[in-house]
Amino acid sequence: MQQMTAIMPARRKWRDGLREEFFPRDRRRDIDGLRALAVAAVVLMHAGWLSGGFVGVDIFVVISGYFMGRSALMQDPFQPARFACRRLYRLLPALLCMVAVISAGMLWWVLQSDRADIALNGAYALVYLSNIWAAGHVGYFEGQALAYPFLHTWSLSLEMQFYAVIFVVAVMLPRVRWRLYALLGILAVSAGCSLHDHLAGDGQGYYRITDRMWEFALGTLIWMLPRPRLPRAVANVAYALALCVLVGACVFYVRDYACPSWGVVFPCLAVVAIIMLPHTDVARVTLGPVSPLGVISYSVYLWHWPVIVLANYLLMFQVAGLTMAGVLVVALLVGLLSYVFVERTFLDYEGRAGTVARNRGALALVCACGLLSAGLGYVSYTSRVH
């Protein structure tokens, strides 16, 4: 009886810890639900089961812009070192781990011609220039994309490039109003670039930060817009319509509607509407239950594509059907492990470490990425020479 009494508090503590980890009180569960929808759309598209899964990237982009508005542009005064450390601890450890593991697992046995491109793609990914590499090497919707396990990091490069722009804006413009004007200018110029590339039929605009910046800026501007005060029923209807737009775009869009395209506008505006209408009944019963997937979405996104590529290499045929379902389960489990043991570990350290230790850790992460990037660049060079 005493043993059972001792076990019960331990179980309760474990259960409460699990609930706090995947249903945290300090986060909006509907936004985590949006992340879940986004990563599910991308993963299912890469599995060949969803035509418009690329909309997931647009969802991620607007959400990233929204959180940058809170952590950078709305801060007065802006704390550049704290901002940079938080971003580096959030993004670098899991990326570094993924690139290191996949490189070690693939580069020694793939064909020499493939090794050169894979290593170079990994080198660019670690310095957040993967979108530039991809624009010059491979179309995102082409079959040859299956040869590159780091191709999906192009969107992470866009995100870090946007962070760099926001960092400069926040440092150079101390007043929130000036930052608002800068954002409006960025939105207008980027929308113009996207429209130009759409009319010109330039498919490489899909990878360009100039064609995507307006989506980030749109998310950031949410903090500077007045919150709508709608009756509960109206808010629920508006939320449901916005969610239907997102799901419909993921299901029915084809590659012609991918950025740069007018079709991107609708899902982006739908994300804005959902973020601006918190705590609705529709959110609680739709996006809320899937929010745990949103919590681990970064790690799942990082690992799903390399796992798919690796499966195709090992099995020597294009994976589909039940085999693909098994591969996705493996990718989900690997993403969960990455979140628990890598992503969460470094974020916890960043939260409790002192200023000096935190800054040194961030510098060490940057140096580690730089060294591995240089090493992969050397592997690529020697593979081409020989």
Coordinates of C-alpha atoms in Angstrom, one line a residue:
M1 CA 0.0 0.0 0.0
Q2 CA 2.8 2.4 0.9
Q3 CA 4.5 1.5 -2.4
M4 CA 1.4 2.3 -4.4
T5 CA 1.1 5.6 -2.4
A6 CA 4.6 6.5 -3.5
I7 CA 4.0 5.5 -7.1
M8 CA 0.9 7.6 -7.6
P9 CA 2.5 11.1 -7.0
A10 CA 5.3 10.1 -9.4
R11 CA 2.8 9.1 -12.1
R12 CA 0.9 12.3 -11.5
K13 CA 4.1 14.4 -11.7
W14 CA 5.0 12.6 -15.0
R15 CA 1.5 13.2 -16.4
D16 CA 1.5 16.9 -15.4
G17 CA 5.0 17.3 -16.9
L18 CA 3.8 15.7 -20.2
R19 CA 0.7 17.9 -20.3
E20 CA 2.8 21.1 -19.6
E21 CA 5.3 20.1 -22.3
F22 CA 2.8 19.5 -25.1
F23 CA -0.1 21.6 -23.9
P24 CA 1.8 24.6 -22.4
R25 CA -0.2 27.3 -20.7
D26 CA 2.0 30.1 -21.9
R27 CA 1.3 29.4 -25.6
R28 CA -1.7 29.8 -27.9
R29 CA -2.8 26.3 -28.7
D30 CA -4.6 27.5 -31.8
I31 CA -1.3 28.8 -33.2
D32 CA 0.4 25.6 -32.3
G33 CA -2.5 23.9 -34.2
L34 CA -1.7 26.1 -37.2
R35 CA 1.9 24.9 -37.0
A36 CA 0.6 21.3 -36.9
L37 CA -1.5 21.9 -40.0
A38 CA 1.4 23.5 -41.8
V39 CA 3.9 20.7 -41.0
A40 CA 1.3 18.0 -41.8
A41 CA 0.6 19.7 -45.2
V42 CA 4.3 19.8 -46.1
V43 CA 5.0 16.2 -45.0
L44 CA 1.9 14.9 -46.9
M45 CA 2.9 16.8 -50.0
H46 CA 6.4 15.3 -49.9
A47 CA 4.8 11.9 -49.4
G48 CA 2.9 12.5 -52.6
W49 CA -0.5 12.6 -50.9
L50 CA -1.4 16.3 -51.1
S51 CA -1.0 18.6 -54.0
G52 CA -1.1 21.9 -52.2
G53 CA 1.0 21.1 -49.2
F54 CA 3.4 23.9 -50.1
V55 CA 0.8 26.2 -48.5
G56 CA 2.3 24.9 -45.2
V57 CA 5.4 27.0 -45.9
D58 CA 3.2 30.1 -46.3
I59 CA 1.5 29.3 -43.0
F60 CA 4.9 29.0 -41.2
V61 CA 6.1 32.2 -42.8
V62 CA 3.2 34.3 -41.5
I63 CA 3.5 32.8 -38.1
S64 CA 7.2 33.5 -38.0
G65 CA 6.5 37.1 -38.9
Y66 CA 3.9 37.4 -36.1
F67 CA 6.3 36.2 -33.4
M68 CA 9.1 38.5 -34.7
G69 CA 6.7 41.4 -34.3
R70 CA 6.4 40.6 -30.6
S71 CA 10.0 39.7 -29.8
A72 CA 11.7 42.4 -31.8
L73 CA 9.7 45.2 -33.3
M74 CA 7.3 45.8 -30.4
Q75 CA 10.2 45.7 -27.8
D76 CA 11.2 49.1 -26.5
P77 CA 14.1 49.1 -25.9
F78 CA 15.2 46.3 -28.2
Q79 CA 17.7 43.9 -26.7
P80 CA 19.8 42.7 -29.7
A81 CA 21.9 40.1 -27.8
R82 CA 18.9 38.5 -26.1
F83 CA 17.0 38.4 -29.4
A84 CA 19.9 36.8 -31.3
C85 CA 20.6 34.2 -28.6
R86 CA 17.0 33.1 -28.5
R87 CA 16.9 32.6 -32.2
L88 CA 20.2 30.8 -32.4
Y89 CA 19.4 28.4 -29.5
R90 CA 16.0 27.8 -31.1
L91 CA 17.2 26.9 -34.6
L92 CA 20.9 25.9 -34.7
P93 CA 21.2 22.8 -32.4
A94 CA 18.5 20.7 -34.2
L95 CA 19.7 21.8 -37.6
L96 CA 23.3 21.0 -36.8
C97 CA 22.4 17.6 -35.4
M98 CA 20.3 16.7 -38.5
V99 CA 22.9 17.8 -41.0
A100 CA 25.7 16.0 -39.1
V101 CA 23.8 12.7 -38.7
I102 CA 22.6 12.6 -42.3
S103 CA 26.0 13.6 -43.7
A104 CA 27.7 10.9 -41.7
G105 CA 25.1 8.4 -42.7
M106 CA 25.0 9.1 -46.5
L107 CA 28.2 10.7 -47.8
W108 CA 30.4 7.7 -47.4
W109 CA 28.3 5.4 -49.6
V110 CA 26.4 7.5 -52.2
L111 CA 27.8 8.0 -55.7
Q112 CA 30.6 10.5 -56.0
S113 CA 28.6 12.8 -58.2
D114 CA 25.8 12.8 -55.7
R115 CA 28.2 13.3 -52.8
A116 CA 29.4 16.6 -54.2
D117 CA 26.0 18.1 -54.5
I118 CA 24.6 16.7 -51.2
A119 CA 27.7 18.0 -49.3
L120 CA 27.4 21.4 -50.9
N121 CA 23.7 21.6 -50.1
G122 CA 24.5 20.8 -46.5
A123 CA 27.2 23.4 -46.3
Y124 CA 24.8 26.1 -47.6
A125 CA 22.1 24.9 -45.2
L126 CA 24.3 25.4 -42.1
V127 CA 24.9 29.1 -43.1
Y128 CA 21.3 29.6 -44.0
L129 CA 21.9 30.2 -47.7
S130 CA 20.2 27.0 -48.8
N131 CA 17.5 28.9 -50.8
I132 CA 20.2 30.5 -52.9
W133 CA 21.8 27.1 -53.6
A134 CA 18.5 25.5 -54.5
A135 CA 17.5 28.3 -56.9
G136 CA 20.6 27.6 -58.9
H137 CA 20.5 23.8 -58.8
V138 CA 17.0 22.2 -58.6
G139 CA 13.4 23.0 -59.0
Y140 CA 11.4 22.3 -55.8
F141 CA 8.6 20.4 -57.6
E142 CA 11.0 18.3 -59.8
G143 CA 11.6 14.6 -59.4
Q144 CA 15.3 15.2 -58.9
A145 CA 14.6 16.9 -55.6
L146 CA 14.6 13.3 -54.1
A147 CA 18.4 13.3 -54.5
Y148 CA 18.9 16.1 -52.0
P149 CA 18.3 15.4 -48.3
F150 CA 18.8 19.0 -47.3
L151 CA 16.8 20.7 -50.0
H152 CA 13.9 21.4 -47.5
T153 CA 16.2 23.7 -45.5
W154 CA 15.6 26.5 -48.1
S155 CA 12.6 27.7 -46.0
L156 CA 14.7 27.8 -42.9
S157 CA 17.2 30.0 -44.8
L158 CA 14.4 32.3 -45.7
E159 CA 13.4 32.5 -42.0
M160 CA 16.9 33.3 -40.8
Q161 CA 17.3 35.9 -43.5
F162 CA 14.1 37.6 -42.4
Y163 CA 15.3 37.6 -38.8
A164 CA 18.5 39.4 -40.0
V165 CA 16.4 42.0 -41.7
I166 CA 14.2 42.5 -38.6
F167 CA 17.3 42.7 -36.4
V168 CA 18.7 45.5 -38.5
V169 CA 15.3 47.3 -38.6
A170 CA 14.9 47.0 -34.8
V171 CA 18.5 48.3 -34.1
M172 CA 18.4 51.1 -36.6
L173 CA 14.9 52.4 -35.9
P174 CA 14.4 52.9 -32.2
R175 CA 10.7 54.0 -32.4
V176 CA 7.9 51.6 -33.0
R177 CA 6.2 54.0 -35.5
W178 CA 9.4 54.1 -37.6
R179 CA 9.5 50.3 -37.6
L180 CA 5.9 50.3 -38.8
Y181 CA 6.8 52.5 -41.8
A182 CA 9.8 50.3 -42.6
L183 CA 7.6 47.2 -42.5
L184 CA 5.0 48.7 -44.8
G185 CA 7.8 49.6 -47.2
I186 CA 9.2 46.1 -47.1
L187 CA 5.7 44.6 -47.7
A188 CA 5.1 46.9 -50.7
V189 CA 8.5 46.3 -52.3
S190 CA 8.4 42.5 -51.8
A191 CA 4.8 42.3 -53.1
G192 CA 6.0 44.1 -56.2
C193 CA 8.9 41.7 -56.7
S194 CA 6.6 38.7 -56.2
L195 CA 4.1 40.1 -58.7
H196 CA 6.9 40.8 -61.2
D197 CA 8.3 37.2 -61.0
H198 CA 4.7 35.8 -61.3
L199 CA 4.0 37.8 -64.5
A200 CA 7.5 36.9 -65.8
G201 CA 6.9 33.2 -65.1
D202 CA 10.0 33.0 -63.0
G203 CA 9.6 29.8 -61.0
Q204 CA 12.8 30.4 -59.0
G205 CA 11.0 33.2 -57.2
Y206 CA 9.7 30.4 -55.0
Y207 CA 13.0 30.3 -53.2
R208 CA 13.7 34.1 -53.1
I209 CA 13.5 36.1 -49.9
T210 CA 12.5 39.1 -52.0
D211 CA 9.3 37.3 -53.1
R212 CA 8.5 36.0 -49.6
M213 CA 9.3 39.0 -47.4
W214 CA 5.8 40.4 -47.8
E215 CA 4.4 37.3 -46.1
F216 CA 6.7 37.7 -43.1
A217 CA 5.9 41.4 -43.0
L218 CA 2.2 40.7 -43.1
G219 CA 2.5 38.5 -40.0
T220 CA 4.6 41.1 -38.2
L221 CA 2.0 43.8 -38.9
I222 CA -0.6 41.9 -36.9
W223 CA 0.8 43.4 -33.7
M224 CA 0.2 46.9 -35.1
L225 CA -3.4 46.3 -36.2
P226 CA -6.4 47.0 -34.0
R227 CA -8.0 43.8 -32.7
P228 CA -11.5 43.2 -34.1
R229 CA -14.3 43.1 -31.4
L230 CA -16.8 40.7 -32.9
P231 CA -19.7 39.0 -31.4
R232 CA -18.9 35.4 -30.4
A233 CA -21.0 33.9 -33.2
V234 CA -19.5 36.1 -35.8
A235 CA -15.9 35.4 -34.6
N236 CA -16.6 31.6 -34.8
V237 CA -18.0 31.9 -38.3
A238 CA -15.0 34.0 -39.5
Y239 CA -12.6 31.6 -37.8
A240 CA -14.2 28.6 -39.5
L241 CA -14.2 30.3 -42.9
A242 CA -10.5 31.1 -42.5
L243 CA -9.7 27.6 -41.5
C244 CA -11.7 26.2 -44.5
V245 CA -9.6 28.5 -46.8
L246 CA -6.4 27.0 -45.4
V247 CA -7.5 23.4 -45.6
G248 CA -9.0 24.0 -49.1
A249 CA -5.8 25.5 -50.3
C250 CA -3.8 22.6 -49.0
V251 CA -6.1 20.1 -50.7
F252 CA -7.0 21.7 -54.0
Y253 CA -4.0 24.0 -54.8
V254 CA -1.6 22.9 -57.5
R255 CA 1.9 24.1 -58.2
D256 CA 0.7 27.0 -60.3
Y257 CA -0.7 28.6 -57.2
A258 CA 2.7 28.4 -55.3
C259 CA 4.6 31.6 -54.6
P260 CA 5.1 33.8 -56.6
S261 CA 1.4 33.7 -57.4
W262 CA -1.8 35.5 -56.5
G263 CA -3.0 32.3 -55.0
V264 CA -0.7 32.8 -52.0
V265 CA -2.6 35.8 -50.8
F266 CA -5.7 33.9 -49.6
P267 CA -4.0 31.4 -47.2
C268 CA -1.8 34.2 -45.8
L269 CA -4.9 36.4 -45.1
A270 CA -6.6 33.3 -43.6
V271 CA -3.6 32.9 -41.2
V272 CA -3.8 36.6 -40.2
A273 CA -7.6 36.2 -39.5
I274 CA -7.0 33.1 -37.3
I275 CA -4.3 34.8 -35.3
M276 CA -6.4 37.9 -34.8
L277 CA -9.4 35.8 -33.5
P278 CA -8.0 34.0 -30.4
H279 CA -10.0 31.9 -28.0
T280 CA -12.9 31.0 -30.3
D281 CA -15.0 27.8 -29.8
V282 CA -13.9 26.7 -33.3
A283 CA -10.3 27.0 -32.4
R284 CA -10.7 24.9 -29.3
V285 CA -12.3 22.0 -31.1
T286 CA -10.3 22.1 -34.3
L287 CA -6.7 23.3 -33.9
G288 CA -6.4 22.9 -30.2
P289 CA -6.4 19.0 -30.2
V290 CA -3.6 18.8 -32.8
S291 CA -1.4 21.4 -31.0
P292 CA 1.1 18.9 -29.7
L293 CA 2.2 18.2 -33.3
G294 CA 2.7 22.0 -33.6
V295 CA 5.0 22.0 -30.6
I296 CA 7.4 19.6 -32.2
S297 CA 6.8 20.9 -35.8
Y298 CA 10.3 22.3 -36.2
S299 CA 12.0 19.0 -35.5
V300 CA 9.5 17.0 -37.5
Y301 CA 10.0 19.4 -40.5
L302 CA 13.8 19.1 -40.1
W303 CA 13.8 15.3 -40.2
H304 CA 10.9 14.2 -42.4
W305 CA 12.6 15.0 -45.7
P306 CA 16.0 13.4 -45.0
V307 CA 14.2 10.3 -43.8
I308 CA 12.2 10.1 -47.0
V309 CA 15.3 10.6 -49.2
L310 CA 17.3 8.1 -47.2
A311 CA 14.4 5.5 -47.5
N312 CA 14.5 6.0 -51.3
Y313 CA 18.2 5.5 -51.4
L314 CA 18.2 2.4 -49.2
L315 CA 15.2 0.7 -50.8
M316 CA 16.4 1.6 -54.3
F317 CA 12.8 2.5 -55.5
Q318 CA 10.5 5.4 -55.0
V319 CA 8.7 4.9 -51.8
A320 CA 4.9 5.0 -51.8
G321 CA 1.8 3.6 -50.2
L322 CA 2.1 1.6 -47.0
T323 CA 5.9 1.8 -47.2
M324 CA 5.7 5.6 -47.3
A325 CA 3.3 5.5 -44.3
G326 CA 5.9 3.5 -42.4
V327 CA 8.6 6.0 -43.4
L328 CA 6.5 8.9 -42.1
V329 CA 6.0 7.1 -38.8
V330 CA 9.7 6.8 -38.5
A331 CA 10.2 10.5 -39.4
L332 CA 7.6 11.5 -36.7
L333 CA 9.4 9.4 -34.1
V334 CA 12.8 10.8 -35.0
G335 CA 11.4 14.3 -34.9
L336 CA 10.0 13.7 -31.4
L337 CA 13.3 12.4 -30.2
S338 CA 15.0 15.5 -31.7
Y339 CA 12.6 17.8 -29.9
V340 CA 13.0 16.1 -26.5
F341 CA 16.7 15.6 -26.5
V342 CA 18.1 18.4 -28.7
E343 CA 15.7 21.2 -29.2
R344 CA 14.1 21.3 -25.8
T345 CA 17.5 20.7 -24.0
F346 CA 19.1 23.7 -25.6
L347 CA 16.1 26.0 -25.1
D348 CA 16.0 25.0 -21.4
Y349 CA 19.7 25.8 -21.1
E350 CA 19.2 29.2 -22.8
G351 CA 16.4 30.0 -20.4
R352 CA 18.3 29.3 -17.2
A353 CA 21.9 30.2 -18.2
G354 CA 23.5 33.5 -17.2
T355 CA 24.2 36.1 -19.7
V356 CA 27.9 35.3 -20.2
A357 CA 27.3 31.5 -20.5
R358 CA 24.4 32.0 -22.8
N359 CA 26.4 34.3 -25.2
R360 CA 29.3 31.9 -25.2
G361 CA 27.0 29.0 -26.0
A362 CA 25.5 30.9 -28.9
L363 CA 28.9 31.7 -30.2
A364 CA 29.9 28.0 -29.9
L365 CA 26.9 27.0 -31.9
V366 CA 27.7 29.4 -34.6
C367 CA 31.3 28.2 -34.8
A368 CA 30.2 24.6 -34.9
C369 CA 27.9 25.3 -37.8
G370 CA 30.7 27.2 -39.6
L371 CA 33.2 24.4 -39.1
L372 CA 30.8 21.7 -40.3
S373 CA 29.8 23.8 -43.2
A374 CA 33.5 24.3 -44.2
G375 CA 34.1 20.6 -43.8
L376 CA 31.1 19.7 -46.1
G377 CA 32.3 22.3 -48.6
Y378 CA 35.7 20.6 -48.6
V379 CA 34.1 17.2 -49.2
S380 CA 32.1 18.7 -52.1
Y381 CA 35.2 20.2 -53.6
T382 CA 37.3 17.0 -53.4
S383 CA 34.4 14.9 -54.8
R384 CA 34.3 17.1 -57.8
V385 CA 38.0 17.2 -58.3
H386 CA 38.3 13.4 -58.1

